[in-house]
Coordinates of C-alpha atoms in Angstrom, one line a residue:
Chain E
M992 CA 181.6 33.3 -164.0
V993 CA 179.0 30.7 -164.8
G994 CA 179.1 27.6 -167.0
A995 CA 181.2 25.1 -165.1
I996 CA 180.4 21.5 -165.8
D997 CA 181.3 18.6 -163.4
I998 CA 181.1 15.0 -164.6
N999 CA 181.6 12.5 -161.8
S1000 CA 182.1 8.8 -162.6
V1001 CA 179.4 8.7 -165.3
I1002 CA 178.5 5.3 -166.7
K1003 CA 176.0 5.1 -169.5
K1004 CA 174.7 1.8 -170.8
F1005 CA 172.3 1.2 -173.6
T1006 CA 170.2 -1.8 -174.4
T1007 CA 170.0 -2.5 -178.1
D1008 CA 166.8 -3.8 -179.8
D1009 CA 168.1 -7.4 -179.7
G1010 CA 168.6 -7.2 -176.0
N1011 CA 172.4 -6.7 -175.9
E1012 CA 173.8 -4.3 -173.3
I1013 CA 176.3 -1.8 -174.6
T1014 CA 178.4 0.2 -172.3
A1015 CA 179.0 3.6 -174.0
L1016 CA 180.7 5.4 -171.2
D1017 CA 182.5 3.5 -168.4
G1018 CA 183.3 5.9 -165.6
V1019 CA 184.0 9.3 -167.0
D1020 CA 185.4 12.0 -164.7
L1021 CA 185.8 15.5 -166.0
N1022 CA 185.7 18.9 -164.5
I1023 CA 185.2 21.7 -167.0
K1024 CA 185.9 25.2 -165.7
A1025 CA 183.6 28.1 -166.7
G1026 CA 184.8 29.8 -169.9
E1027 CA 187.0 26.9 -171.1
F1028 CA 187.1 25.7 -174.7
I1029 CA 187.2 21.9 -174.3
S1030 CA 187.5 19.5 -177.2
L1031 CA 186.4 15.8 -176.8
I1032 CA 188.3 13.7 -179.3
G1033 CA 188.4 10.0 -179.8
P1034 CA 187.7 7.3 -182.4
S1035 CA 184.3 7.3 -183.9
G1036 CA 181.6 5.5 -181.9
C1037 CA 183.5 6.0 -178.7
G1038 CA 180.7 7.8 -176.9
K1039 CA 181.8 11.4 -177.2
S1040 CA 178.3 12.4 -178.5
T1041 CA 176.7 10.3 -175.8
L1042 CA 178.6 12.4 -173.2
L1043 CA 177.6 15.6 -174.9
R1044 CA 173.9 14.5 -174.9
L1045 CA 174.2 13.8 -171.2
I1046 CA 175.5 17.2 -170.5
A1047 CA 172.7 18.7 -172.6
G1048 CA 170.2 16.8 -170.5
L1049 CA 168.7 14.8 -173.4
S1050 CA 169.4 11.6 -171.6
T1051 CA 170.3 10.5 -168.1
P1052 CA 173.4 8.6 -166.9
T1053 CA 173.0 5.0 -165.8
K1054 CA 175.3 5.8 -162.9
G1055 CA 177.2 8.9 -161.7
T1056 CA 176.3 12.5 -161.7
L1057 CA 176.5 15.6 -163.9
S1058 CA 176.1 19.1 -162.6
M1059 CA 176.4 22.6 -163.9
D1060 CA 177.6 25.3 -161.5
G1061 CA 177.0 22.9 -158.6
A1062 CA 173.4 22.1 -159.5
G1063 CA 172.6 18.6 -160.9
I1064 CA 171.6 18.5 -164.6
E1065 CA 168.0 17.5 -164.9
G1066 CA 166.4 17.7 -168.3
T1067 CA 167.3 20.1 -171.1
S1068 CA 167.7 23.9 -170.8
Y1069 CA 168.4 26.7 -173.2
E1070 CA 171.3 27.5 -170.9
R1071 CA 173.1 24.6 -172.4
G1072 CA 172.7 25.1 -176.1
L1073 CA 173.4 22.1 -178.4
V1074 CA 174.5 22.5 -182.0
F1075 CA 174.2 19.4 -184.2
Q1076 CA 176.4 18.2 -187.0
N1077 CA 173.9 19.1 -189.7
A1078 CA 172.5 22.1 -187.9
M1079 CA 169.1 20.5 -188.1
L1080 CA 167.3 23.7 -188.9
F1081 CA 163.5 23.2 -189.0
P1082 CA 162.7 22.9 -192.7
W1083 CA 159.2 24.3 -192.3
L1084 CA 160.5 27.6 -190.9
N1085 CA 162.4 30.3 -192.7
I1086 CA 165.8 31.5 -191.5
Y1087 CA 164.3 34.3 -189.4
D1088 CA 161.8 32.1 -187.7
N1089 CA 164.4 29.4 -187.2
I1090 CA 166.7 31.8 -185.4
A1091 CA 163.8 33.4 -183.4
F1092 CA 162.6 29.9 -182.4
G1093 CA 164.0 29.8 -178.9
L1094 CA 162.8 33.3 -178.1
K1095 CA 159.3 32.5 -179.2
A1096 CA 159.3 29.1 -177.4
R1097 CA 160.2 30.9 -174.2
N1098 CA 157.6 33.7 -174.8
V1099 CA 160.3 36.4 -174.7
Y1100 CA 160.1 37.2 -178.4
R1101 CA 158.3 40.5 -178.0
K1102 CA 160.8 41.7 -175.4
H1103 CA 163.9 40.7 -177.3
K1104 CA 162.8 41.1 -180.9
E1105 CA 165.9 43.1 -181.8
R1106 CA 168.1 40.2 -180.8
V1107 CA 166.9 38.3 -183.9
S1108 CA 168.4 40.8 -186.4
K1109 CA 171.4 41.2 -184.2
F1110 CA 172.2 37.5 -184.4
I1111 CA 171.3 37.3 -188.1
N1112 CA 173.9 40.0 -188.7
M1113 CA 176.4 38.3 -186.5
V1114 CA 176.3 35.2 -188.6
S1115 CA 176.3 37.2 -191.8
L1116 CA 172.9 36.0 -193.0
A1117 CA 171.3 39.4 -193.5
G1118 CA 169.1 39.3 -196.6
F1119 CA 168.4 35.6 -196.1
E1120 CA 165.7 36.0 -193.5
K1121 CA 162.9 34.9 -195.8
S1122 CA 164.9 32.0 -197.3
Y1123 CA 164.2 28.4 -196.3
P1124 CA 166.9 26.1 -195.1
H1125 CA 166.9 24.1 -198.3
Q1126 CA 167.8 27.2 -200.2
L1127 CA 171.1 27.8 -198.3
S1128 CA 174.5 26.3 -198.5
G1129 CA 176.0 24.0 -195.9
G1130 CA 178.0 26.8 -194.2
M1131 CA 175.1 29.2 -194.1
I1132 CA 172.9 26.5 -192.6
Q1133 CA 175.5 25.8 -189.9
R1134 CA 175.8 29.5 -189.1
A1135 CA 172.1 29.8 -188.8
G1136 CA 172.1 26.7 -186.5
L1137 CA 174.7 28.4 -184.4
A1138 CA 172.6 31.7 -184.2
R1139 CA 169.5 29.8 -183.3
V1140 CA 171.2 28.5 -180.2
L1141 CA 173.3 31.6 -179.4
I1142 CA 170.2 33.9 -179.4
N1143 CA 169.2 32.2 -176.1
D1144 CA 172.4 33.4 -174.4
P1145 CA 173.5 29.9 -173.3
K1146 CA 176.1 29.6 -170.6
V1147 CA 177.5 26.5 -172.2
L1148 CA 177.7 25.8 -175.9
L1149 CA 177.7 22.1 -176.8
L1150 CA 179.0 21.5 -180.3
D1151 CA 178.4 18.0 -181.7
E1152 CA 180.8 17.9 -184.7
P1153 CA 179.2 21.1 -186.0
L1154 CA 181.7 21.5 -188.8
G1155 CA 182.1 17.8 -189.7
A1156 CA 179.9 18.0 -192.8
L1157 CA 181.5 21.1 -194.3
D1158 CA 184.2 21.5 -196.9
A1159 CA 187.7 22.3 -195.7
F1160 CA 187.6 26.1 -196.4
T1161 CA 184.2 26.8 -195.0
R1162 CA 185.3 24.8 -192.0
M1163 CA 188.4 26.9 -191.4
N1164 CA 186.4 30.1 -191.7
L1165 CA 183.8 28.9 -189.2
Q1166 CA 186.6 27.7 -186.8
D1167 CA 187.8 31.3 -186.7
E1168 CA 184.3 32.5 -186.1
L1169 CA 183.9 30.1 -183.2
I1170 CA 187.1 31.5 -181.6
H1171 CA 185.9 35.0 -182.2
L1172 CA 182.5 34.2 -180.6
W1173 CA 184.1 32.4 -177.7
K1174 CA 186.3 35.3 -176.9
K1175 CA 183.5 37.8 -177.2
E1176 CA 180.7 36.0 -175.3
K1177 CA 183.0 34.2 -172.8
M1178 CA 180.9 31.1 -172.6
T1179 CA 182.0 27.6 -172.0
M1180 CA 182.5 25.6 -175.2
I1181 CA 182.5 21.8 -175.4
L1182 CA 183.3 20.5 -178.8
V1183 CA 183.0 17.0 -180.0
T1184 CA 185.2 16.4 -183.0
H1185 CA 187.4 13.8 -184.6
D1186 CA 189.5 16.3 -186.4
V1187 CA 192.8 16.6 -184.5
D1188 CA 193.7 19.8 -186.2
E1189 CA 190.4 21.4 -185.3
A1190 CA 190.8 20.4 -181.6
V1191 CA 194.3 21.8 -181.4
Y1192 CA 193.4 25.0 -183.3
L1193 CA 190.4 25.8 -181.1
S1194 CA 190.7 24.4 -177.6
S1195 CA 192.3 25.4 -174.4
R1196 CA 192.1 21.8 -173.2
I1197 CA 191.8 18.6 -175.2
V1198 CA 190.2 15.5 -173.7
V1199 CA 191.3 12.3 -175.5
M1200 CA 188.9 9.4 -175.0
T1201 CA 189.5 5.7 -175.3
P1202 CA 187.6 3.5 -177.7
R1203 CA 184.3 2.1 -176.4
P1204 CA 183.6 1.7 -173.5
A1205 CA 184.9 5.3 -173.3
K1206 CA 186.9 6.7 -170.5
V1207 CA 189.1 9.7 -170.4
E1208 CA 192.5 8.6 -171.7
K1209 CA 194.4 11.8 -171.4
I1210 CA 193.8 15.5 -170.9
L1211 CA 196.2 17.9 -172.7
D1212 CA 196.5 21.6 -172.0
V1213 CA 197.0 23.7 -175.1
N1214 CA 199.1 26.6 -174.0
L1215 CA 199.2 28.4 -177.3
S1216 CA 198.0 32.0 -177.8
Y1217 CA 195.2 32.8 -180.2
P1218 CA 195.2 33.2 -183.2
R1219 CA 197.0 30.0 -183.7
V1220 CA 199.3 29.1 -186.6
R1221 CA 198.5 25.7 -188.0
S1222 CA 202.1 25.3 -189.2
S1223 CA 203.9 26.3 -186.0
S1224 CA 206.2 23.7 -184.4
E1225 CA 204.2 23.7 -181.1
F1226 CA 201.0 23.1 -183.0
L1227 CA 202.5 20.3 -185.0
Y1228 CA 204.1 18.8 -181.9
L1229 CA 200.7 18.7 -180.0
R1230 CA 199.0 17.3 -183.1
T1231 CA 201.5 14.5 -183.2
Q1232 CA 201.1 13.8 -179.5
I1233 CA 197.4 13.4 -179.9
L1234 CA 197.7 11.2 -183.0
K1235 CA 200.1 9.0 -181.1
I1236 CA 197.7 8.6 -178.2
L1237 CA 195.0 7.7 -180.7
D1238 CA 197.4 5.3 -182.6
Y1239 CA 197.1 7.1 -185.9
A1240 CA 200.5 8.7 -185.9
G1241 CA 201.5 6.6 -188.9
K1242 CA 202.8 3.1 -189.5
T1243 CA 206.4 2.2 -190.1
E1244 CA 205.4 -1.0 -191.8
D1245 CA 202.6 -2.3 -194.0
P1246 CA 199.4 -3.0 -192.1
G1247 CA 199.6 -6.6 -193.4
Y1248 CA 196.2 -6.6 -195.0
F1249 CA 194.7 -4.7 -197.9
I1250 CA 191.1 -3.9 -198.8
Chain B
M1154 CA 157.2 32.9 -221.1
Q1155 CA 153.6 32.9 -222.3
I1156 CA 154.4 30.5 -225.1
E1157 CA 156.2 28.2 -222.6
H1158 CA 153.2 28.3 -220.4
V1159 CA 150.9 27.3 -223.1
Q1160 CA 153.3 24.6 -224.3
K1161 CA 153.6 23.2 -220.8
F1162 CA 149.8 23.1 -220.4
F1163 CA 149.4 21.1 -223.6
E1164 CA 152.4 18.8 -222.8
N1165 CA 150.5 17.8 -219.6
K1166 CA 147.2 17.3 -221.3
V1167 CA 148.2 15.9 -224.7
F1168 CA 147.3 12.4 -224.0
I1169 CA 143.9 13.3 -222.6
L1170 CA 143.2 15.4 -225.7
L1171 CA 144.3 12.4 -227.8
F1172 CA 142.0 10.1 -225.9
I1173 CA 139.1 12.5 -226.6
V1174 CA 139.9 12.8 -230.2
V1175 CA 140.1 9.0 -230.7
W1176 CA 136.8 8.6 -228.8
E1177 CA 135.2 11.2 -231.2
I1178 CA 136.6 9.6 -234.3
L1179 CA 135.7 6.0 -233.3
S1180 CA 132.1 7.1 -232.7
R1181 CA 131.6 9.4 -235.6
S1182 CA 133.2 7.0 -238.1
G1183 CA 130.9 4.2 -237.1
L1184 CA 133.8 2.0 -236.1
V1185 CA 132.1 1.6 -232.8
N1186 CA 128.3 1.7 -232.8
N1187 CA 127.5 5.2 -231.6
L1188 CA 124.5 4.0 -229.8
F1189 CA 126.8 2.4 -227.3
L1190 CA 129.5 5.1 -227.6
P1191 CA 128.1 8.5 -228.4
P1192 CA 130.7 11.0 -229.6
F1193 CA 132.4 13.0 -226.9
S1194 CA 131.0 16.2 -228.3
S1195 CA 127.4 15.0 -227.9
V1196 CA 128.2 13.9 -224.4
L1197 CA 129.3 17.4 -223.6
E1198 CA 126.1 18.7 -225.2
T1199 CA 124.0 16.3 -223.0
I1200 CA 125.8 17.6 -219.9
W1201 CA 125.1 21.1 -220.9
Q1202 CA 121.4 20.4 -221.5
L1203 CA 121.2 18.6 -218.2
L1204 CA 122.8 21.5 -216.4
I1205 CA 120.3 23.9 -217.9
N1206 CA 117.4 21.8 -216.9
G1207 CA 118.2 22.0 -213.2
S1208 CA 117.7 18.6 -211.7
F1209 CA 121.2 17.4 -212.7
S1210 CA 123.0 20.2 -211.0
A1211 CA 121.0 19.2 -207.9
S1212 CA 122.4 15.7 -208.2
V1213 CA 125.9 17.1 -208.5
L1214 CA 125.5 19.3 -205.5
I1215 CA 124.0 16.6 -203.3
S1216 CA 126.8 14.2 -204.2
L1217 CA 129.5 16.8 -203.5
Q1218 CA 127.8 17.7 -200.2
R1219 CA 127.7 14.1 -199.1
A1220 CA 131.3 13.5 -200.1
V1221 CA 132.5 16.6 -198.3
L1222 CA 130.5 15.8 -195.2
G1223 CA 131.8 12.3 -195.0
F1224 CA 135.4 13.5 -195.6
V1225 CA 135.2 16.2 -193.0
V1226 CA 133.8 13.9 -190.4
G1227 CA 136.5 11.4 -191.2
V1228 CA 139.2 14.1 -190.9
L1229 CA 137.8 15.3 -187.6
I1230 CA 138.0 11.8 -186.1
A1231 CA 141.2 10.6 -187.8
V1232 CA 143.5 13.6 -187.0
P1233 CA 143.1 13.6 -183.2
L1234 CA 142.9 9.8 -183.1
G1235 CA 146.2 9.5 -185.1
F1236 CA 148.1 11.9 -182.9
W1237 CA 146.6 10.3 -179.8
L1238 CA 147.6 6.8 -180.9
S1239 CA 151.2 8.0 -181.6
V1240 CA 151.7 8.9 -177.9
W1241 CA 150.7 5.4 -176.8
P1242 CA 153.5 3.3 -175.3
R1243 CA 155.2 1.5 -178.1
G1244 CA 154.2 -2.0 -177.0
L1245 CA 150.6 -1.1 -176.9
Q1246 CA 150.8 0.6 -180.3
M1247 CA 152.3 -2.6 -181.7
S1248 CA 149.5 -4.7 -180.4
I1249 CA 146.7 -2.4 -181.6
W1250 CA 148.3 -2.1 -185.1
P1251 CA 147.0 -5.5 -186.5
L1252 CA 143.4 -4.7 -185.5
L1253 CA 143.6 -1.3 -187.3
K1254 CA 145.0 -3.0 -190.4
V1255 CA 142.2 -5.5 -190.4
A1256 CA 139.6 -2.7 -190.0
E1257 CA 141.2 -0.8 -192.9
Q1258 CA 140.9 -3.9 -195.1
A1259 CA 137.2 -4.5 -194.2
N1260 CA 135.2 -4.2 -197.5
P1261 CA 133.3 -0.9 -197.2
F1262 CA 130.5 -2.2 -199.6
I1263 CA 129.8 -5.1 -197.3
L1264 CA 130.2 -2.9 -194.2
F1265 CA 127.6 -0.5 -195.7
H1266 CA 124.9 -3.2 -195.3
V1267 CA 125.8 -3.6 -191.7
V1268 CA 125.7 0.1 -191.1
I1269 CA 122.3 0.2 -192.7
L1270 CA 121.0 -2.3 -190.1
F1271 CA 121.9 0.2 -187.4
A1272 CA 121.5 3.6 -189.1
G1273 CA 118.8 3.0 -191.7
I1274 CA 119.3 3.9 -195.3
G1275 CA 119.3 7.7 -195.1
E1276 CA 122.1 10.3 -195.1
F1277 CA 123.5 9.2 -191.7
A1278 CA 124.5 5.8 -193.0
K1279 CA 126.3 7.3 -196.0
T1280 CA 128.2 9.7 -193.8
I1281 CA 129.2 6.9 -191.4
I1282 CA 130.5 4.7 -194.2
L1283 CA 132.3 7.6 -196.0
S1284 CA 134.0 8.8 -192.9
W1285 CA 135.0 5.2 -192.0
V1286 CA 136.7 4.9 -195.4
C1287 CA 138.4 8.4 -195.1
L1288 CA 139.6 7.6 -191.6
W1289 CA 142.2 5.0 -192.4
P1290 CA 144.5 6.7 -194.9
I1291 CA 144.6 9.8 -192.7
L1292 CA 145.2 7.8 -189.5
F1293 CA 148.0 5.8 -191.1
S1294 CA 149.6 8.8 -192.7
I1295 CA 149.8 10.5 -189.3
C1296 CA 151.2 7.4 -187.6
D1297 CA 153.7 6.8 -190.4
G1298 CA 154.7 10.5 -190.4
I1299 CA 155.5 10.3 -186.8
K1300 CA 157.2 7.0 -187.0
N1301 CA 159.4 8.1 -189.8
A1302 CA 160.0 11.6 -188.3
N1303 CA 163.5 12.7 -187.9
T1304 CA 164.2 12.0 -184.3
D1305 CA 167.2 14.3 -184.3
I1306 CA 164.9 17.2 -185.1
L1307 CA 162.8 16.3 -182.0
K1308 CA 166.1 16.2 -180.0
V1309 CA 166.8 19.7 -181.3
G1310 CA 163.4 20.8 -180.1
A1311 CA 164.0 19.1 -176.7
S1312 CA 167.4 20.7 -176.4
F1313 CA 165.7 24.1 -176.4
G1314 CA 164.0 23.0 -173.2
L1315 CA 160.5 22.8 -174.8
S1316 CA 157.6 21.4 -172.8
R1317 CA 155.8 18.2 -174.1
W1318 CA 153.0 20.3 -175.5
Q1319 CA 155.4 22.7 -177.2
L1320 CA 157.3 19.8 -178.7
F1321 CA 154.1 18.5 -180.1
S1322 CA 152.7 21.7 -181.4
K1323 CA 155.9 23.3 -182.7
I1324 CA 157.8 20.3 -183.9
T1325 CA 155.7 17.2 -184.3
I1326 CA 152.7 18.8 -186.1
P1327 CA 154.7 20.7 -188.8
M1328 CA 156.9 17.7 -189.3
V1329 CA 153.9 15.4 -190.0
M1330 CA 152.2 17.9 -192.3
P1331 CA 153.5 16.5 -195.6
S1332 CA 152.6 13.0 -194.7
L1333 CA 149.2 14.1 -193.5
F1334 CA 148.4 15.8 -196.8
T1335 CA 149.2 12.6 -198.7
G1336 CA 146.6 10.9 -196.5
L1337 CA 144.1 13.6 -197.0
R1338 CA 144.3 13.4 -200.8
I1339 CA 144.0 9.6 -200.8
S1340 CA 140.9 9.9 -198.5
A1341 CA 139.3 12.6 -200.6
G1342 CA 139.6 10.4 -203.6
Y1343 CA 138.2 7.4 -201.8
A1344 CA 135.3 9.4 -200.4
F1345 CA 134.1 10.5 -203.9
F1346 CA 134.8 7.1 -205.5
L1347 CA 132.9 5.2 -202.8
L1348 CA 130.1 7.7 -202.7
I1349 CA 129.1 7.0 -206.3
V1350 CA 128.8 3.3 -205.6
I1351 CA 126.9 3.8 -202.4
E1352 CA 124.5 6.1 -204.2
M1353 CA 124.0 3.2 -206.7
M1354 CA 123.4 0.8 -203.9
G1355 CA 120.7 2.6 -202.0
S1356 CA 119.7 6.2 -202.8
N1357 CA 117.3 8.2 -204.8
S1358 CA 119.5 11.2 -205.4
G1359 CA 123.0 12.1 -206.3
L1360 CA 125.3 11.2 -209.3
G1361 CA 125.5 7.5 -208.6
W1362 CA 121.7 7.2 -208.6
F1363 CA 121.6 9.4 -211.7
V1364 CA 123.9 7.0 -213.6
L1365 CA 122.1 3.9 -212.4
S1366 CA 118.6 5.2 -213.1
N1367 CA 119.6 6.2 -216.6
Q1368 CA 121.2 2.8 -217.2
E1369 CA 117.8 1.2 -216.3
N1370 CA 116.1 3.5 -218.8
Y1371 CA 118.8 2.9 -221.5
N1372 CA 119.6 6.6 -221.7
I1373 CA 123.1 5.9 -222.8
D1374 CA 124.0 9.5 -223.5
R1375 CA 123.2 10.3 -219.9
I1376 CA 125.3 7.5 -218.6
Y1377 CA 128.3 8.9 -220.3
A1378 CA 127.3 12.4 -219.2
G1379 CA 127.2 11.2 -215.6
A1380 CA 130.5 9.3 -216.0
V1381 CA 132.4 12.3 -217.5
T1382 CA 131.0 14.6 -214.8
I1383 CA 132.1 12.2 -212.1
A1384 CA 135.6 12.0 -213.5
V1385 CA 135.9 15.8 -213.8
L1386 CA 134.7 16.3 -210.3
A1387 CA 137.2 13.7 -208.9
V1388 CA 140.1 15.5 -210.7
F1389 CA 138.7 18.8 -209.5
I1390 CA 138.7 17.7 -205.8
D1391 CA 142.2 16.4 -206.0
F1392 CA 143.2 19.6 -207.7
I1393 CA 141.8 21.7 -204.9
L1394 CA 143.6 19.7 -202.2
K1395 CA 146.8 19.8 -204.2
S1396 CA 146.6 23.5 -204.5
I1397 CA 146.1 23.9 -200.7
E1398 CA 149.0 21.6 -200.1
A1399 CA 151.2 23.5 -202.5
K1400 CA 150.2 26.8 -200.9
L1401 CA 150.8 25.6 -197.4
L1402 CA 153.9 23.5 -197.8
S1403 CA 155.8 24.3 -201.0
H1404 CA 158.1 26.8 -199.4
Q1405 CA 159.4 24.3 -196.9
Y1406 CA 159.3 21.2 -199.0
P1407 CA 160.3 21.9 -202.6
E1408 CA 159.9 18.2 -203.5
I1409 CA 156.1 18.6 -203.2
I1410 CA 155.8 20.9 -206.2
N1411 CA 155.4 18.8 -209.3

């Protein structure tokens, strides 16, 4: 099986416009096995997305190494597909051309033309091929964004809060679709989220990160079988565990200040 | 549906029609001396007579030809230049920016005299000054388009493992198109506007010359005929560009249609 990601003592520093140095990641170690469903969870701005972009190859670490199946990650590749929060479909292309984009860019469109309709059907967008992104709902756009990446047959799917902007019901539907997809295609999934429920519902392992500068605070195994029941006691126990680590489990007294 | 269409057409034009009616009334009633303001209807009649007689349509054609030539040369220089500038390192871009802004502000009418020194008073000088004026709005619209571009969309492109050239042709160009068209329309307007003045400054053909020479001969009817023709052509040129823009971009960017 392919799609294992190794992250070794990765440090990432940024220099802001006014010259301050910010440490986004401060020594992250993480070994992700092929075919795992990993969630990265942590307070907002903690550097989860930074880590995901490093894995994608969109930026390079200040120190440390990242590798996929033993080979160092240099630059981007369609083998590590990245799905953004707002899907970021190309507004000048219709749904068909958006989904076919990767094939055309790699000059394999003629050979794999039938894949386009296959993936359009898979994300239930048949009949919307000629529509433009602005004509679709948020859930449809996100599904199209997913298909646009999946058509390239990635070994690793990097999900940067892909469901964050959706309403609760659409979100739960797409969570089920993600699990279905993961089971079928057997790829490695790395999901950045700040929704604890989502992390517990989907992942086989949950990586809790510290506030900035981010490190791995704790890694929790989720030994629950799929499909998971959101109200089961194991589910709720795990959920509470994570909230406790993140210090959001609830307060027993007033915060002492009010907005 | 039909009625709605007609209604919409008149809603858009009602104030133009009103303007023409007031013009007609002012002149016919004698409120304004119709020697200085001939009625709109007789201006139209003058245009018609001029068109039949032949030499006027030659003036219209030569003006259009000059405007189009200057515009096209301006586009051919500005588009590659704009994209090329945008790949310069950011510091260098910042330092060239003030020079470009000063160049844009240079008064084209004064510049025309300088151009004449080098290129004589013929067609070449007119093309140079027109393309100079067309250059800036297009150049800046491309640079702005790229500067304000959604960097996340570029990251999406990059995450597909695209090469630099693919990123440019498949992402940057389509992303800049709406902004580029704004620049093109401003330039086309400038080109025609400026051309008329330049034809008045040094030319013996074209619409600007036509208006000036009739002014010198006190052919007031013909001054108005020239002015109305120029206005109609300017609207027409903008209409053509707007239609092309709508045809090319309206699917993707619904906000363009209005």
